[in-house]
Amino acid sequence: MSATPTDISLVAEPGSGRNESLPRNARFYFIAVAIIAAGVTLPFIGRLQTTDQWPAFLILASAAATARLFVVRTPADQAYHTDIVFLIPAALILPPELLVLVAVVQMVPEWLKMRYRWYLQTFNILDYSLSAMAAWFVGRVLILEHSGIGNDALRLSLAGFAACVVFVAVNHILLAVMLRLARGFTFRDTGLFDPEYLATDLVLAALGVAVYAFWQSNPWLVPFALTPLFLIHRSLSVPALQAEARVDPKTGLFNARHFAAALAEEIGRARRFERPMSLIMADLDLLRDINNTYGHLAGDAVLKGIAEVFRAQLRHYDVPARFGGEEFSILLPETPPEQALEIAERIRRAVAERTFDVETSSDPIRATVSIGVAGFPKDGTDANELIHQADLAVYRAKLQGRNRVLGASSEPLLIPADRSTRLIAVPEDGDHHAPLPVAVQVQPTEERRADVRHPRPHAVHGPRFLSLDRRLSLTVGLVSAVGVGAGIVGLLLTWTTKDLLGLLTVVGLVGVGQALALEADEGSAVLSVSAVGCLAAASLFGFRAALPLALASVAVEWSARRAPLHNVLFNIGALTLASLAAASVFKIAYFFPDGTAHQLAASGLGLLAGAAYFAVNMGLVSLALALQGHERWWSVFRERFAWLLPHYLVYGFIGGVMALAYEAVQLLALAVFAVPLLLMRKTQEAYLKHTQRSAQKLRQAAETIQSQNVSLELANKLLKERSTAAMESLSATVDARDSYTAGHSRRVQQLALAIGHELGLSHAELDLLGHAALFHDIGKLAIPDSILLKPASLTPEEWSLMQRHAEEGARIIDRLGFLNDAVPAIRHHHERFDGTGYPDRLHGEDIPLGARIIHVADALDSMLTTRIYRAARPAAEALQELRRAAGTQFCPRCVTALERILPVESIESESDRARLSAVAS
């Protein structure tokens, strides 16, 4: 450890504020350490002229200086330097006068790069000088030179152990005291004495002892002793990388990957112990408008501000995360849904009350969030279902006017097309996947053959090209020509009649294996283990077997599938080249001495031969598929074939063992190995039949469920249509009770839709607004005619009864069961913007947007029509009244939107008023 510029170090940033000074106590401590260091080191400086270990000094000092440049910072913002690996051997090898220079020289490159404040770098030099001198005195002087221990190995071990402990202890103690005096941190706050940090420095120091041991025995072996340093350096970076992988860089909250893991773990815990837990999904309202108005940096500032609200309002064990874009998710362990709703409401209010300062606006801006809450196990028993239910609640909150909190509901909701894909939890690899419509087929571990959509491992028929462009034609021709040519050359150069029967037998077995290949995935893929025979032949018969094996395999394949000519030629060339590559690997066995042990080692070459066979075969097929599909070669290889490498390694090993057995018992070995392969084929066949039967049952069940879902959706749609028609009739009945209000609800609906369209509401929000506007007065069914039609002013008791129509209308619509999201707009359409309305005296943005729109539309139509208690008002006067009451009675945004779409001249006549329906649609 060293005093590098971190949050717990002496400075905040390198190179800044060089005129700043240390606190008084820290200065006194700095001077004391400098005096001690001078007293320890200066007596040895005069010996520099007589020392003779300058080469060792240059090597160790250069290595320490280089290592110091590769600093590793931890999530706690501590800094690790691996230069201790070279300081320990320097303390045990170099004389003290050179050891002091190492502590100075190693700091020079770091200072040139970072330009730390002078006292920081000076203190580091003093710290390392004293630590190294202490390690030199204890390890070298007391133990190596004057301990009297006769056993060299024991003496070296004790010296190394003592040097490590002393160096780390002195280094940490000196630094911890300085941090205490300069920054006020306690020893615990510094983290310098945590077991994790002490152990890491001790491990690095121990590696330095190993460097010293190699240096003493054979200096040329020192680089091998340093190889673990690279692994240690990478391992020190792991905690920081893990922290970065868990955190969203923009907001500082957890990211979706970590949230998915935490959610899965918490669901498992809640299920085991039968404990509650809840999930909150929050969506920032109108982020696009903020970005368009103030810029994307303002949007980022709002996202960061909301993250700060989350951290302030949540408990320390809650897990807030940025789910994606403007969506946030919060995991609430040990929290029932009722309590989660309270927490969500607290967050909503805090966000709504907060102002966000952005550079692109002179005034602070405001933002709101719509929040949905789902609880385990009431609303879902797995991660995807909980997220889906909470997301639906967010969607309902937005439909009801945004800036509100809703819990998950069992009410069916017809999601528009742009929200057809459910949100799902992020899997462990971090990729998002949409739910698949059908069950995924299980991939067999054996060799597989398929067309271009499912390319097979042992590519006998190659890619099924739909068309051959120029590059693809050249590739096919080149692979065919080179493969066939190389196969002919190998056949001619290595041809012999020796063991011709064995070669023909293996070729026959490969052909039989190809003929017995099993079709899978409804014929689009083929299972075969013929690659084992090809690899065994490559080991037994070398280059002469490559072309015959390829011809046999392709001939059998062509007889079964009648592949096009270019496929046949490509497959012959690819398989020939793959067999030649495997045979080349097996040729290495000729350099092994005789003997059973060496023969067994040679059989292990099958692993390498299988890899070579796989690389050539799959590489060529991937190249052809990439050219055909205009994709990157590496992407095709990695996504479709890379997973098969372990299987080919096994195939190669089996082929090598078969070759070893063949040399011992000749054709009997092939018969022995043929039996397990036939049994494997039978097992594959039984497995495939069972899988196909299971898949067929699943498909039938899925079709049945799908047909039932369609029937239920049709029945539900018909029920909704009939219920809506009945409610429309009731709404018309309300209007018909008073001849002056005939058609009022329909006109309010048209006006409300026009305002909503101008405000940029979505299609689903407009549909919901239309229903709410049409049924906004349906609660008047409960109002007696003596009050509803009274020409004179209402008494306080009558007015109180009249005000109940909003609540009654909300109860009537709520009982329908499929228009629940319209209930808030109906209930609150008489709320005033200043909070003096009824029934709940909501204020400002707390009033649902739909209710505010209906309030304006209702007021305008009421003023433009004659009522039993007053005459109609002129259009200009009605609009002037709306402007005057904007901000007190009416929502200013809604009034402004109405003025934009509704100039005075457009509503002077009843016929012009009908244009509103066209605007709304």
mmCIF file of C-alpha atoms in Angstrom, residues 506-703:
data_model
loop_
_atom_site.group_PDB
_atom_site.id
_atom_site.type_symbol
_atom_site.label_atom_id
_atom_site.label_comp_id
_atom_site.label_asym_id
_atom_site.label_seq_id
_atom_site.Cartn_x
_atom_site.Cartn_y
_atom_site.Cartn_z
ATOM 1 C CA VAL A 506 -12.744 -48.389 -41.519
ATOM 2 C CA VAL A 507 -14.096 -46.682 -44.660
ATOM 3 C CA GLY A 508 -16.977 -49.153 -44.647
ATOM 4 C CA LEU A 509 -17.700 -48.509 -40.968
ATOM 5 C CA VAL A 510 -17.741 -44.746 -41.597
ATOM 6 C CA GLY A 511 -20.154 -45.259 -44.480
ATOM 7 C CA VAL A 512 -22.398 -47.508 -42.386
ATOM 8 C CA GLY A 513 -22.340 -44.980 -39.571
ATOM 9 C CA GLN A 514 -23.348 -42.288 -42.030
ATOM 10 C CA ALA A 515 -26.159 -44.438 -43.385
ATOM 11 C CA LEU A 516 -27.474 -45.058 -39.863
ATOM 12 C CA ALA A 517 -27.463 -41.362 -39.015
ATOM 13 C CA LEU A 518 -30.590 -40.193 -37.227
ATOM 14 C CA GLU A 519 -32.720 -37.282 -38.321
ATOM 15 C CA ALA A 520 -33.644 -34.792 -35.636
ATOM 16 C CA ASP A 521 -35.570 -31.546 -35.477
ATOM 17 C CA GLU A 522 -37.989 -32.730 -38.178
ATOM 18 C CA GLY A 523 -35.232 -33.548 -40.649
ATOM 19 C CA SER A 524 -33.328 -30.289 -40.394
ATOM 20 C CA ALA A 525 -30.477 -31.878 -38.423
ATOM 21 C CA VAL A 526 -28.683 -35.241 -38.446
ATOM 22 C CA LEU A 527 -27.004 -37.037 -35.548
ATOM 23 C CA SER A 528 -23.885 -39.079 -36.342
ATOM 24 C CA VAL A 529 -20.666 -40.209 -34.686
ATOM 25 C CA SER A 530 -18.831 -40.965 -37.930
ATOM 26 C CA ALA A 531 -16.158 -38.414 -37.028
ATOM 27 C CA VAL A 532 -14.770 -40.999 -34.576
ATOM 28 C CA GLY A 533 -14.052 -43.378 -37.483
ATOM 29 C CA CYS A 534 -12.478 -40.603 -39.537
ATOM 30 C CA LEU A 535 -10.125 -39.685 -36.703
ATOM 31 C CA ALA A 536 -9.228 -43.333 -36.045
ATOM 32 C CA ALA A 537 -8.406 -43.809 -39.728
ATOM 33 C CA ALA A 538 -6.287 -40.658 -39.703
ATOM 34 C CA SER A 539 -4.270 -42.145 -36.865
ATOM 35 C CA LEU A 540 -3.968 -45.625 -38.362
ATOM 36 C CA PHE A 541 -3.503 -44.987 -42.081
ATOM 37 C CA GLY A 542 -2.307 -41.385 -42.289
ATOM 38 C CA PHE A 543 -2.762 -39.198 -45.361
ATOM 39 C CA ARG A 544 -3.895 -41.990 -47.694
ATOM 40 C CA ALA A 545 -7.176 -42.381 -45.828
ATOM 41 C CA ALA A 546 -8.335 -38.746 -46.105
ATOM 42 C CA LEU A 547 -9.811 -38.734 -49.625
ATOM 43 C CA PRO A 548 -11.433 -42.221 -49.464
ATOM 44 C CA LEU A 549 -13.135 -41.339 -46.164
ATOM 45 C CA ALA A 550 -14.470 -38.065 -47.566
ATOM 46 C CA LEU A 551 -15.743 -39.772 -50.742
ATOM 47 C CA ALA A 552 -17.461 -42.519 -48.721
ATOM 48 C CA SER A 553 -19.177 -40.085 -46.357
ATOM 49 C CA VAL A 554 -20.339 -37.744 -49.118
ATOM 50 C CA ALA A 555 -21.522 -40.626 -51.312
ATOM 51 C CA VAL A 556 -23.709 -42.029 -48.546
ATOM 52 C CA GLU A 557 -25.007 -38.557 -47.739
ATOM 53 C CA TRP A 558 -25.772 -37.801 -51.390
ATOM 54 C CA SER A 559 -27.610 -41.091 -51.829
ATOM 55 C CA ALA A 560 -29.913 -40.132 -48.963
ATOM 56 C CA ARG A 561 -30.416 -36.401 -49.614
ATOM 57 C CA ARG A 562 -29.416 -35.692 -53.238
ATOM 58 C CA ALA A 563 -27.499 -32.530 -52.356
ATOM 59 C CA PRO A 564 -26.547 -30.108 -55.166
ATOM 60 C CA LEU A 565 -23.225 -30.581 -56.919
ATOM 61 C CA HIS A 566 -21.519 -27.584 -55.323
ATOM 62 C CA ASN A 567 -22.491 -28.939 -51.875
ATOM 63 C CA VAL A 568 -20.965 -32.314 -52.737
ATOM 64 C CA LEU A 569 -17.720 -30.773 -53.974
ATOM 65 C CA PHE A 570 -17.444 -28.450 -50.995
ATOM 66 C CA ASN A 571 -18.002 -31.318 -48.543
ATOM 67 C CA ILE A 572 -15.416 -33.534 -50.203
ATOM 68 C CA GLY A 573 -12.826 -30.788 -50.031
ATOM 69 C CA ALA A 574 -13.634 -29.741 -46.443
ATOM 70 C CA LEU A 575 -13.684 -33.298 -45.038
ATOM 71 C CA THR A 576 -10.478 -34.201 -46.875
ATOM 72 C CA LEU A 577 -8.643 -31.186 -45.484
ATOM 73 C CA ALA A 578 -9.963 -31.915 -41.985
ATOM 74 C CA SER A 579 -8.737 -35.535 -42.133
ATOM 75 C CA LEU A 580 -5.352 -34.421 -43.481
ATOM 76 C CA ALA A 581 -5.010 -31.975 -40.565
ATOM 77 C CA ALA A 582 -5.806 -34.718 -38.063
ATOM 78 C CA ALA A 583 -3.367 -37.117 -39.740
ATOM 79 C CA SER A 584 -0.637 -34.461 -39.550
ATOM 80 C CA VAL A 585 -1.141 -34.206 -35.798
ATOM 81 C CA PHE A 586 -0.978 -37.967 -35.356
ATOM 82 C CA LYS A 587 2.336 -38.010 -37.242
ATOM 83 C CA ILE A 588 3.923 -36.410 -34.172
ATOM 84 C CA ALA A 589 3.724 -39.848 -32.526
ATOM 85 C CA TYR A 590 6.562 -41.072 -34.795
ATOM 86 C CA PHE A 591 8.953 -38.893 -32.804
ATOM 87 C CA PHE A 592 8.047 -40.690 -29.557
ATOM 88 C CA PRO A 593 10.323 -43.494 -28.335
ATOM 89 C CA ASP A 594 9.023 -47.018 -28.219
ATOM 90 C CA GLY A 595 7.387 -48.348 -25.115
ATOM 91 C CA THR A 596 3.971 -48.637 -23.602
ATOM 92 C CA ALA A 597 4.162 -45.337 -21.707
ATOM 93 C CA HIS A 598 5.078 -43.459 -24.875
ATOM 94 C CA GLN A 599 2.346 -45.204 -26.862
ATOM 95 C CA LEU A 600 -0.207 -44.086 -24.316
ATOM 96 C CA ALA A 601 1.166 -40.563 -24.558
ATOM 97 C CA ALA A 602 0.900 -40.750 -28.361
ATOM 98 C CA SER A 603 -2.724 -41.799 -28.071
ATOM 99 C CA GLY A 604 -3.290 -38.568 -26.189
ATOM 100 C CA LEU A 605 -2.498 -36.778 -29.439
ATOM 101 C CA GLY A 606 -6.074 -37.632 -30.333
ATOM 102 C CA LEU A 607 -7.176 -34.639 -28.309
ATOM 103 C CA LEU A 608 -5.080 -32.337 -30.464
ATOM 104 C CA ALA A 609 -6.106 -34.178 -33.643
ATOM 105 C CA GLY A 610 -9.779 -33.792 -32.748
ATOM 106 C CA ALA A 611 -9.229 -30.073 -32.249
ATOM 107 C CA ALA A 612 -7.476 -29.787 -35.628
ATOM 108 C CA TYR A 613 -10.245 -31.756 -37.368
ATOM 109 C CA PHE A 614 -12.835 -29.514 -35.731
ATOM 110 C CA ALA A 615 -11.010 -26.278 -36.558
ATOM 111 C CA VAL A 616 -10.564 -27.068 -40.270
ATOM 112 C CA ASN A 617 -13.999 -28.557 -40.852
ATOM 113 C CA MET A 618 -16.002 -26.048 -38.841
ATOM 114 C CA GLY A 619 -13.847 -23.147 -39.951
ATOM 115 C CA LEU A 620 -14.506 -23.829 -43.639
ATOM 116 C CA VAL A 621 -18.224 -24.385 -43.088
ATOM 117 C CA SER A 622 -18.414 -21.161 -41.036
ATOM 118 C CA LEU A 623 -16.644 -19.284 -43.832
ATOM 119 C CA ALA A 624 -19.128 -20.533 -46.416
ATOM 120 C CA LEU A 625 -22.105 -19.743 -44.222
ATOM 121 C CA ALA A 626 -20.728 -16.280 -43.473
ATOM 122 C CA LEU A 627 -20.308 -15.534 -47.178
ATOM 123 C CA GLN A 628 -23.784 -16.823 -47.910
ATOM 124 C CA GLY A 629 -25.468 -14.846 -45.133
ATOM 125 C CA HIS A 630 -23.185 -11.775 -45.385
ATOM 126 C CA GLU A 631 -22.147 -12.234 -41.768
ATOM 127 C CA ARG A 632 -18.849 -12.097 -39.947
ATOM 128 C CA TRP A 633 -16.959 -15.397 -40.012
ATOM 129 C CA TRP A 634 -16.072 -15.308 -36.335
ATOM 130 C CA SER A 635 -19.669 -14.589 -35.303
ATOM 131 C CA VAL A 636 -20.948 -17.588 -37.259
ATOM 132 C CA PHE A 637 -18.244 -19.856 -35.854
ATOM 133 C CA ARG A 638 -18.722 -18.710 -32.259
ATOM 134 C CA GLU A 639 -22.521 -18.825 -32.259
ATOM 135 C CA ARG A 640 -23.057 -22.080 -34.183
ATOM 136 C CA PHE A 641 -20.008 -24.294 -33.798
ATOM 137 C CA ALA A 642 -17.731 -23.271 -30.923
ATOM 138 C CA TRP A 643 -19.762 -25.221 -28.369
ATOM 139 C CA LEU A 644 -18.865 -28.483 -30.181
ATOM 140 C CA LEU A 645 -15.120 -28.291 -29.494
ATOM 141 C CA PRO A 646 -15.244 -30.455 -26.309
ATOM 142 C CA HIS A 647 -17.106 -33.173 -28.196
ATOM 143 C CA TYR A 648 -14.478 -33.290 -30.928
ATOM 144 C CA LEU A 649 -11.754 -33.485 -28.334
ATOM 145 C CA VAL A 650 -13.482 -36.595 -26.989
ATOM 146 C CA TYR A 651 -13.907 -37.976 -30.512
ATOM 147 C CA GLY A 652 -10.196 -37.493 -31.151
ATOM 148 C CA PHE A 653 -9.205 -39.242 -27.928
ATOM 149 C CA ILE A 654 -11.478 -42.195 -28.712
ATOM 150 C CA GLY A 655 -9.990 -42.334 -32.228
ATOM 151 C CA GLY A 656 -6.469 -42.426 -30.782
ATOM 152 C CA VAL A 657 -7.384 -45.215 -28.368
ATOM 153 C CA MET A 658 -8.994 -47.171 -31.225
ATOM 154 C CA ALA A 659 -5.770 -46.832 -33.226
ATOM 155 C CA LEU A 660 -3.704 -48.089 -30.282
ATOM 156 C CA ALA A 661 -6.038 -51.050 -29.830
ATOM 157 C CA TYR A 662 -5.974 -51.787 -33.575
ATOM 158 C CA GLU A 663 -2.198 -52.094 -33.536
ATOM 159 C CA ALA A 664 -2.541 -54.704 -30.795
ATOM 160 C CA VAL A 665 -5.472 -56.871 -31.973
ATOM 161 C CA GLN A 666 -6.059 -55.675 -35.553
ATOM 162 C CA LEU A 667 -9.641 -55.878 -36.882
ATOM 163 C CA LEU A 668 -10.967 -57.198 -33.592
ATOM 164 C CA ALA A 669 -10.447 -53.761 -32.095
ATOM 165 C CA LEU A 670 -12.738 -52.220 -34.707
ATOM 166 C CA ALA A 671 -15.397 -54.764 -33.910
ATOM 167 C CA VAL A 672 -15.033 -54.098 -30.194
ATOM 168 C CA PHE A 673 -15.445 -50.358 -30.678
ATOM 169 C CA ALA A 674 -18.248 -50.773 -33.215
ATOM 170 C CA VAL A 675 -20.498 -52.362 -30.593
ATOM 171 C CA PRO A 676 -20.509 -49.327 -28.222
ATOM 172 C CA LEU A 677 -21.068 -47.029 -31.189
ATOM 173 C CA LEU A 678 -24.104 -49.072 -32.261
ATOM 174 C CA LEU A 679 -25.413 -48.976 -28.704
ATOM 175 C CA MET A 680 -24.900 -45.214 -28.690
ATOM 176 C CA ARG A 681 -26.905 -45.032 -31.901
ATOM 177 C CA LYS A 682 -29.749 -47.015 -30.314
ATOM 178 C CA THR A 683 -29.679 -44.755 -27.271
ATOM 179 C CA GLN A 684 -29.826 -41.699 -29.502
ATOM 180 C CA GLU A 685 -32.754 -43.165 -31.406
ATOM 181 C CA ALA A 686 -34.718 -43.910 -28.218
ATOM 182 C CA TYR A 687 -33.941 -40.471 -26.850
ATOM 183 C CA LEU A 688 -35.021 -38.759 -30.055
ATOM 184 C CA LYS A 689 -38.276 -40.684 -30.232
ATOM 185 C CA HIS A 690 -39.048 -39.842 -26.631
ATOM 186 C CA THR A 691 -38.181 -36.188 -27.264
ATOM 187 C CA GLN A 692 -40.319 -36.103 -30.394
ATOM 188 C CA ARG A 693 -43.277 -37.603 -28.542
ATOM 189 C CA SER A 694 -42.878 -35.101 -25.724
ATOM 190 C CA ALA A 695 -42.551 -32.240 -28.174
ATOM 191 C CA GLN A 696 -45.670 -33.400 -30.022
ATOM 192 C CA LYS A 697 -47.631 -33.482 -26.773
ATOM 193 C CA LEU A 698 -46.376 -30.025 -25.869
ATOM 194 C CA ARG A 699 -47.367 -28.710 -29.293
ATOM 195 C CA GLN A 700 -50.822 -30.202 -28.976
ATOM 196 C CA ALA A 701 -51.229 -28.742 -25.503
ATOM 197 C CA ALA A 702 -50.026 -25.367 -26.737
ATOM 198 C CA GLU A 703 -52.469 -25.461 -29.636
#
